[in-house]
Coordinates of C-alpha atoms and ligand atoms in Angstrom, one line a residue:
M7 CA -0.4 0.1 -0.1
G8 CA 1.3 2.7 -1.2
S9 CA 0.8 7.1 0.5
L10 CA 0.1 10.6 -0.3
L11 CA 0.9 14.1 1.8
I12 CA -1.2 16.3 0.0
L13 CA 0.6 19.5 0.4
P14 CA -2.7 22.8 -1.0
G15 CA -0.8 25.6 0.0
D16 CA -1.7 28.8 -0.7
G17 CA -4.4 31.5 -3.8
I18 CA -5.3 28.5 -6.1
G19 CA -3.3 25.6 -5.1
P20 CA -6.3 24.5 -2.4
E21 CA -9.2 24.7 -5.4
V22 CA -7.2 22.8 -8.0
M23 CA -6.8 20.5 -5.4
T24 CA -9.6 20.0 -4.1
E25 CA -10.5 18.9 -7.6
V26 CA -7.5 16.5 -7.2
R27 CA -8.6 15.1 -4.0
R28 CA -12.3 14.4 -6.3
I29 CA -10.6 12.7 -8.6
I30 CA -8.3 10.2 -6.5
A31 CA -11.5 9.9 -4.7
W32 CA -12.8 8.1 -8.1
F33 CA -9.6 6.4 -8.4
Q34 CA -10.1 4.8 -4.5
D35 CA -13.3 4.5 -5.2
K36 CA -14.3 2.3 -9.1
K37 CA -10.7 1.4 -9.5
Y38 CA -10.2 0.2 -5.7
L39 CA -6.7 2.3 -5.6
K40 CA -4.6 0.8 -2.2
F41 CA -3.0 4.5 -0.5
T42 CA -3.2 6.2 2.4
V43 CA -3.9 9.8 1.8
E44 CA -2.5 12.4 4.3
E45 CA -3.1 16.6 4.0
D46 CA -0.7 19.3 5.7
L47 CA 0.1 23.1 5.4
V48 CA 3.0 24.6 3.7
G49 CA 3.7 27.8 2.6
G50 CA 1.3 30.8 3.7
A51 CA -0.9 28.6 5.3
A52 CA 1.5 27.3 7.4
Y53 CA 3.2 30.2 8.2
D54 CA -0.7 31.6 9.5
M55 CA -0.9 28.0 11.6
H56 CA 2.6 27.9 13.0
G57 CA 4.6 31.3 12.3
T58 CA 6.9 29.2 9.6
P59 CA 6.0 28.1 6.1
L60 CA 7.4 24.5 7.0
A61 CA 6.6 23.5 9.5
D62 CA 9.0 20.3 11.2
E63 CA 6.5 17.1 12.0
T64 CA 5.6 18.6 8.2
L65 CA 9.2 18.5 6.7
A66 CA 8.8 14.7 8.9
K67 CA 5.7 13.5 7.2
A68 CA 6.9 15.1 3.8
L69 CA 10.0 12.3 4.6
E70 CA 7.6 9.4 5.1
V71 CA 4.9 9.1 2.9
D72 CA 5.7 8.0 -1.6
A73 CA 4.8 10.6 -2.8
V74 CA 4.4 14.2 -2.3
L75 CA 1.9 16.4 -4.1
L76 CA 2.0 20.3 -3.5
G77 CA -0.5 22.8 -5.2
A78 CA 1.0 26.4 -5.0
V79 CA 2.5 28.6 -2.1
G80 CA 3.2 31.8 -2.9
G81 CA 0.8 35.5 -2.4
P82 CA 1.4 38.8 -1.7
D83 CA 0.3 38.7 2.0
Y84 CA 3.5 37.2 2.8
D85 CA 5.3 40.0 0.8
N86 CA 6.7 41.3 3.2
L87 CA 8.8 38.9 5.7
S88 CA 11.7 38.2 5.7
F89 CA 13.6 35.4 3.5
N90 CA 13.4 33.2 4.9
L91 CA 10.0 33.2 6.4
K92 CA 8.6 33.2 2.8
P93 CA 6.2 31.0 1.6
E94 CA 8.8 30.6 -1.5
R95 CA 11.0 29.3 1.0
G96 CA 9.3 26.2 2.3
L97 CA 9.1 24.7 -1.1
L98 CA 12.8 24.8 -1.3
K99 CA 13.0 23.1 2.5
L100 CA 11.3 20.4 1.1
R101 CA 13.7 20.5 -2.0
K102 CA 15.9 20.5 -0.2
E103 CA 15.5 17.9 2.8
L104 CA 14.8 15.2 0.6
D105 CA 17.1 15.2 -1.9
L106 CA 15.4 15.7 -5.2
F107 CA 17.7 16.3 -7.6
A108 CA 16.2 15.5 -10.8
N109 CA 12.9 17.8 -12.4
I110 CA 11.1 16.3 -15.2
R111 CA 9.1 18.3 -17.0
P112 CA 7.1 16.9 -19.4
A113 CA 6.3 18.9 -22.5
Q114 CA 3.2 17.2 -24.1
C115 CA 0.6 18.6 -26.5
F116 CA -3.6 17.4 -26.6
D117 CA -3.7 18.0 -29.8
A118 CA -7.2 19.6 -29.2
L119 CA -4.5 22.3 -27.5
A120 CA -2.3 23.2 -30.5
S121 CA -3.4 26.2 -31.8
F122 CA -2.0 27.5 -28.4
S123 CA 1.0 26.8 -29.8
S124 CA 3.6 29.9 -30.0
L125 CA 4.8 27.3 -33.2
K126 CA 2.5 25.2 -35.8
K127 CA 0.3 23.3 -35.0
E128 CA 1.5 19.5 -36.8
V129 CA 5.1 20.9 -35.5
V130 CA 3.3 20.7 -32.3
S131 CA -0.1 18.2 -32.9
G132 CA 1.3 15.1 -30.5
L133 CA 4.6 16.2 -28.9
D134 CA 5.1 14.1 -25.8
I135 CA 8.4 14.5 -24.2
V136 CA 10.0 15.1 -20.8
I137 CA 12.7 17.3 -19.7
V138 CA 14.7 15.5 -17.0
R139 CA 16.8 18.2 -15.1
E140 CA 19.3 18.4 -12.6
L141 CA 18.1 20.1 -9.8
T142 CA 20.6 20.0 -6.6
S143 CA 23.7 21.1 -8.4
G144 CA 25.5 23.3 -11.0
I145 CA 26.4 27.0 -11.4
Y146 CA 23.1 27.2 -9.7
F147 CA 25.1 26.0 -6.3
G148 CA 29.0 25.8 -7.0
E149 CA 31.9 28.0 -5.0
P150 CA 33.3 30.4 -5.8
R151 CA 30.3 32.8 -6.2
G152 CA 29.8 36.2 -6.3
I153 CA 30.2 39.7 -7.0
H154 CA 34.3 41.0 -6.3
T155 CA 36.2 43.7 -6.8
D156 CA 39.9 43.5 -8.5
G157 CA 40.9 47.1 -6.6
S158 CA 40.8 48.4 -10.5
N159 CA 37.4 49.1 -8.9
E160 CA 35.5 47.3 -11.5
R161 CA 33.3 44.3 -9.5
I162 CA 33.4 40.9 -11.4
G163 CA 30.4 38.9 -11.0
V164 CA 31.6 34.9 -10.0
N165 CA 29.2 31.4 -10.7
T166 CA 31.2 28.6 -10.8
Q167 CA 30.0 26.0 -12.9
R168 CA 30.3 22.5 -10.9
Y169 CA 29.2 18.8 -10.9
T170 CA 31.2 15.7 -9.7
E171 CA 30.8 12.1 -11.1
S172 CA 28.4 11.5 -8.6
E173 CA 25.9 14.2 -8.7
I174 CA 26.7 13.3 -13.3
R175 CA 25.7 10.0 -12.6
R176 CA 22.7 10.1 -11.0
V177 CA 20.5 12.0 -12.5
A178 CA 22.4 9.8 -15.5
I179 CA 20.4 6.6 -14.0
S180 CA 16.6 8.3 -14.0
A181 CA 16.6 9.8 -17.0
F182 CA 17.8 6.6 -18.6
E183 CA 15.0 4.9 -16.0
L184 CA 12.9 7.3 -17.6
A185 CA 13.5 6.0 -20.7
L186 CA 13.1 2.6 -20.5
K187 CA 9.6 4.0 -18.8
R188 CA 9.6 5.6 -22.4
N189 CA 10.5 5.6 -25.9
K190 CA 13.8 4.5 -25.0
K191 CA 15.4 7.2 -26.9
L192 CA 17.0 9.3 -24.4
C193 CA 19.2 12.4 -25.3
S194 CA 22.2 14.5 -23.0
M195 CA 22.4 17.8 -23.4
E196 CA 26.0 20.2 -22.2
K197 CA 28.2 22.4 -24.3
A198 CA 30.9 19.8 -23.9
N199 CA 33.0 21.4 -27.0
V200 CA 33.3 25.0 -24.3
M201 CA 33.5 23.6 -20.8
E202 CA 35.2 20.8 -19.0
S203 CA 32.4 19.9 -16.9
G204 CA 30.2 19.2 -20.1
I205 CA 33.2 17.0 -21.3
L206 CA 32.4 15.0 -17.2
W207 CA 28.5 15.0 -17.5
R208 CA 29.6 13.5 -21.3
D209 CA 31.9 10.8 -20.0
I210 CA 29.5 9.8 -17.3
V211 CA 25.9 9.9 -19.4
D212 CA 28.7 7.5 -21.7
E213 CA 29.1 4.7 -17.9
V214 CA 26.0 4.6 -17.9
H215 CA 24.5 3.9 -20.2
V216 CA 26.6 0.3 -20.3
D217 CA 23.5 -0.2 -18.1
F218 CA 21.6 0.3 -19.9
K219 CA 21.9 -1.1 -24.0
D220 CA 18.5 -0.7 -24.3
V221 CA 17.9 2.6 -24.2
E222 CA 19.2 4.4 -27.2
L223 CA 21.5 7.5 -26.2
S224 CA 22.5 10.8 -28.7
H225 CA 24.7 13.5 -27.0
M226 CA 23.8 17.3 -28.9
Y227 CA 25.3 20.4 -28.2
A228 CA 22.2 22.6 -25.7
D229 CA 22.9 24.9 -27.8
N230 CA 21.3 23.3 -30.9
G231 CA 19.5 21.5 -28.5
A232 CA 17.4 25.1 -28.0
M233 CA 17.2 24.9 -31.9
Q234 CA 15.4 21.6 -32.2
L235 CA 13.0 22.7 -29.4
V236 CA 11.8 24.8 -32.1
R237 CA 12.0 23.3 -35.2
D238 CA 11.6 19.3 -34.8
P239 CA 11.0 18.7 -31.1
K240 CA 8.9 15.2 -32.1
Q241 CA 12.4 14.2 -32.7
F242 CA 12.9 13.6 -28.7
D243 CA 11.7 11.9 -26.5
V244 CA 13.3 12.2 -23.2
I245 CA 16.3 14.8 -22.5
V246 CA 18.3 15.0 -20.1
T247 CA 20.2 17.8 -18.8
D248 CA 21.7 20.9 -16.6
N249 CA 20.2 23.4 -14.1
L250 CA 21.3 25.8 -16.0
F251 CA 20.5 25.2 -19.1
G252 CA 17.2 22.0 -17.8
D253 CA 16.0 25.7 -16.6
I254 CA 15.7 27.1 -19.8
L255 CA 15.5 24.8 -21.7
S256 CA 12.0 23.1 -19.7
D257 CA 10.5 26.3 -19.6
C258 CA 11.2 26.9 -23.8
A259 CA 9.4 23.6 -24.1
A260 CA 6.7 24.3 -21.8
M261 CA 5.8 27.2 -24.1
L262 CA 5.9 24.5 -26.8
T263 CA 2.3 23.4 -25.2
G264 CA 0.6 26.6 -25.1
S265 CA -1.1 27.1 -21.5
L266 CA 0.8 27.2 -17.9
G267 CA -2.2 25.6 -16.0
M268 CA -1.6 22.9 -18.5
L269 CA 1.9 21.8 -16.7
P270 CA 3.0 19.0 -14.4
S271 CA 6.1 18.4 -13.6
A272 CA 8.0 16.2 -10.8
S273 CA 11.1 16.4 -8.4
L274 CA 12.7 12.5 -7.5
G275 CA 15.4 12.2 -5.4
N276 CA 17.4 8.7 -4.2
K277 CA 15.5 5.6 -4.3
K278 CA 13.9 4.6 -0.3
E279 CA 14.0 0.8 1.0
N280 CA 11.3 -0.5 -0.8
G281 CA 12.9 0.2 -4.2
L282 CA 10.7 3.4 -4.9
P283 CA 12.2 6.9 -5.5
R284 CA 11.8 10.3 -2.8
A285 CA 9.4 11.9 -5.0
M286 CA 7.4 15.9 -5.1
Y287 CA 4.5 16.6 -7.7
E288 CA 3.5 20.0 -8.2
P289 CA 1.7 21.8 -11.4
V290 CA 5.1 23.8 -12.7
H291 CA 1.9 27.3 -12.4
G292 CA 2.5 29.2 -9.4
S293 CA -0.5 30.5 -7.0
A294 CA -2.3 33.1 -9.1
P295 CA -3.8 35.2 -6.2
D296 CA -4.7 37.8 -9.2
I297 CA -8.0 34.7 -9.8
T298 CA -7.3 32.9 -6.5
G299 CA -11.4 32.8 -5.0
Q300 CA -13.4 33.2 -9.2
S301 CA -13.2 29.1 -9.9
K302 CA -11.1 30.1 -12.8
A303 CA -8.3 28.6 -12.0
N304 CA -7.0 25.3 -14.8
P305 CA -6.8 22.0 -12.4
I306 CA -5.6 19.8 -15.4
A307 CA -2.1 20.9 -14.4
C308 CA -2.7 19.7 -11.2
I309 CA -4.3 16.9 -11.8
L310 CA -2.1 15.7 -14.8
S311 CA 0.2 16.1 -11.5
F312 CA -0.7 13.6 -9.5
S313 CA -1.1 11.3 -13.3
M314 CA 2.3 11.4 -12.7
A315 CA 3.2 10.4 -9.3
L316 CA -0.1 7.1 -10.1
R317 CA 2.8 7.1 -13.2
Y318 CA 6.4 7.0 -11.2
S319 CA 6.2 6.4 -7.2
F320 CA 2.9 3.5 -7.8
S321 CA 3.4 2.5 -11.2
D322 CA -0.1 2.8 -12.1
V323 CA 0.7 3.2 -15.8
Q324 CA -2.8 1.8 -16.7
N325 CA -4.6 4.6 -14.5
A326 CA -2.4 7.4 -14.9
N327 CA -2.8 6.4 -19.2
L328 CA -6.8 6.5 -18.5
L329 CA -7.0 9.9 -16.1
E330 CA -5.1 11.0 -19.7
Q331 CA -7.0 9.8 -21.9
S332 CA -9.7 11.5 -20.0
I333 CA -8.6 15.1 -20.0
E334 CA -7.8 14.8 -24.1
K335 CA -11.8 14.4 -24.3
V336 CA -12.3 16.3 -22.7
L337 CA -10.2 19.4 -24.5
A338 CA -11.1 17.2 -27.8
K339 CA -15.2 18.4 -27.1
G340 CA -13.9 21.6 -26.6
Y341 CA -14.6 21.9 -22.3
R342 CA -12.2 25.1 -21.7
T343 CA -11.7 26.8 -18.1
P344 CA -10.5 30.6 -19.1
D345 CA -7.1 30.3 -19.3
L346 CA -7.4 27.9 -23.1
M347 CA -10.9 30.5 -24.9
M348 CA -8.6 33.0 -25.5
G349 CA -9.6 32.4 -29.0
E350 CA -10.9 29.4 -29.1
Q351 CA -14.8 28.3 -29.6
G352 CA -15.6 25.9 -26.8
S353 CA -17.3 26.0 -23.3
L354 CA -16.4 27.7 -20.8
C355 CA -15.8 25.6 -17.4
S356 CA -15.2 26.4 -13.7
T357 CA -12.4 24.6 -12.7
K358 CA -15.7 22.1 -10.2
E359 CA -16.7 21.7 -13.8
M360 CA -13.5 20.5 -15.6
T361 CA -13.4 18.1 -13.4
D362 CA -16.8 17.5 -13.5
K363 CA -16.3 16.4 -17.2
I364 CA -13.0 15.0 -15.9
L365 CA -15.5 12.6 -14.4
E366 CA -17.3 12.0 -16.4
E367 CA -15.3 10.5 -19.2
L368 CA -14.2 8.4 -15.8
D369 CA -17.4 6.8 -16.1
A370 CA -18.0 6.1 -19.4
S371 CA -14.5 4.3 -18.9
L372 CA -16.1 1.9 -16.9
Ligands
NAD428 P1 2.1 32.3 -11.1 O1 1.3 31.6 -12.0 O2 0.9 32.5 -9.5 O3 0.1 33.4 -12.2 C1 1.1 33.6 -13.9 C2 0.2 34.1 -14.8 O4 -0.9 32.3 -15.4 C3 -1.6 34.9 -14.0 O5 -2.1 35.6 -14.8 C4 -2.8 32.9 -12.8 O6 -3.4 33.3 -13.1 C5 -1.9 32.5 -14.5 N1 -2.2 31.2 -14.1 C6 -1.3 30.7 -12.6 N2 -1.8 29.1 -13.6 C7 -2.6 29.0 -13.2 C8 -4.3 28.4 -13.7 N3 -4.0 26.7 -13.4 N4 -5.4 28.8 -14.2 C9 -5.7 30.1 -14.6 N5 -4.5 30.0 -14.8 C10 -2.8 30.2 -14.7 O7 2.5 33.1 -11.3 P2 3.2 34.7 -10.5 O8 1.6 35.8 -11.2 O9 4.3 35.1 -11.2 O10 3.9 34.2 -9.5 C11 2.2 34.8 -7.7 C12 2.6 33.9 -6.3 O11 3.3 32.5 -7.1 C13 4.0 34.5 -6.5 O12 3.9 34.4 -4.6 C14 5.1 33.6 -6.8 O13 5.7 33.4 -5.7 C15 5.1 32.3 -6.5 N6 4.8 30.9 -7.6 C16 4.9 30.2 -6.9 C17 5.2 28.6 -7.4 C18 5.1 27.4 -6.5 O14 4.7 27.2 -6.1 N7 6.3 26.6 -6.7 C19 5.6 29.8 -8.7 C20 5.8 30.4 -9.0 C21 5.0 31.1 -8.8

């Protein structure tokens, strides 16, 4: 039996999580999914209750469970808090304490939304790729860093790209394992032409490949990768890259698919004793204070985050596929939350109505 910890957070987080709970209840009721679901506070909601954006007991629970599902944190009420009390610190602490080193961002284009992409419909229609970004090392963390003066009144900004073999190896293993569950194609991106850390990255990925011979591996310089992503994104299946390049490439890939309200993500860490990786699933979007409390939030990014949990933490590919197909059908029938309506013909739905339609499709599948 698995275990899930739900942390709705702030703003539209609790609104979209209410809808995910209905989806979970459906799977528990109709598909007899057996996992325990606990719920707790994070971000501004935790600060309001405990005076800290992540209580120790909540962290202890997060370390215990098989998967954490988080809504979103932050909002204008908390903007003036000191740095360590800000809602975002709760999220960052969770990522750090769970040592979530592999950030997984799918870029999946539902056919019905292909016209939302800034690229031509035929380039993105049917797109289904995943970017694995190293999340806990590289240039955002490397030392030395800072802004120094060199004695000549000129300031020098310094950041250091630094990767150890083991940091590269573990994220490469995550990416190969993911590729095995998909179309068995992995493209590793770095800048081995101009960066030593890129040469090491390439070496280690090649070493790991020896244990994953069923996966077809290719290497690409990250700048070419950026071009290829907007030229012909469907050539990829899984992409693995470092923290900096992954930050940029995953945002670029996300926009291939259109709306922020549709984008899920997962962050995975080391495997625990039961063989499952530590894992946190969350929509890419934030707490959206501009639409909070108006029933306008698109719940699909959060529902797809739960679908990723089914796939990667609970090895339940069948139900993950069922959920994603149900969402695809609802979109194909023209149901749209406001964020998906721009210039489109369709039936306008509230947050709850969108979930009602997904549940109708799930019921129809029985
Ligand atoms: P945001 O993602 O909250 O919103 C950006 C825009 O997208 C807004 O117009 C919003 O209405 C829209 N949007 C976002 N999610 C949507 C959804 N599900 N359905 C429909 N529309 C949606 O980013 P922001 O406005 O820059 O940040 C707002 C707050 O969220 C800030 O406090 C920020 O720190 C926080 N934030 C949190 C996370 C997180 O929890 N992971 C991520 C980003 C931002």
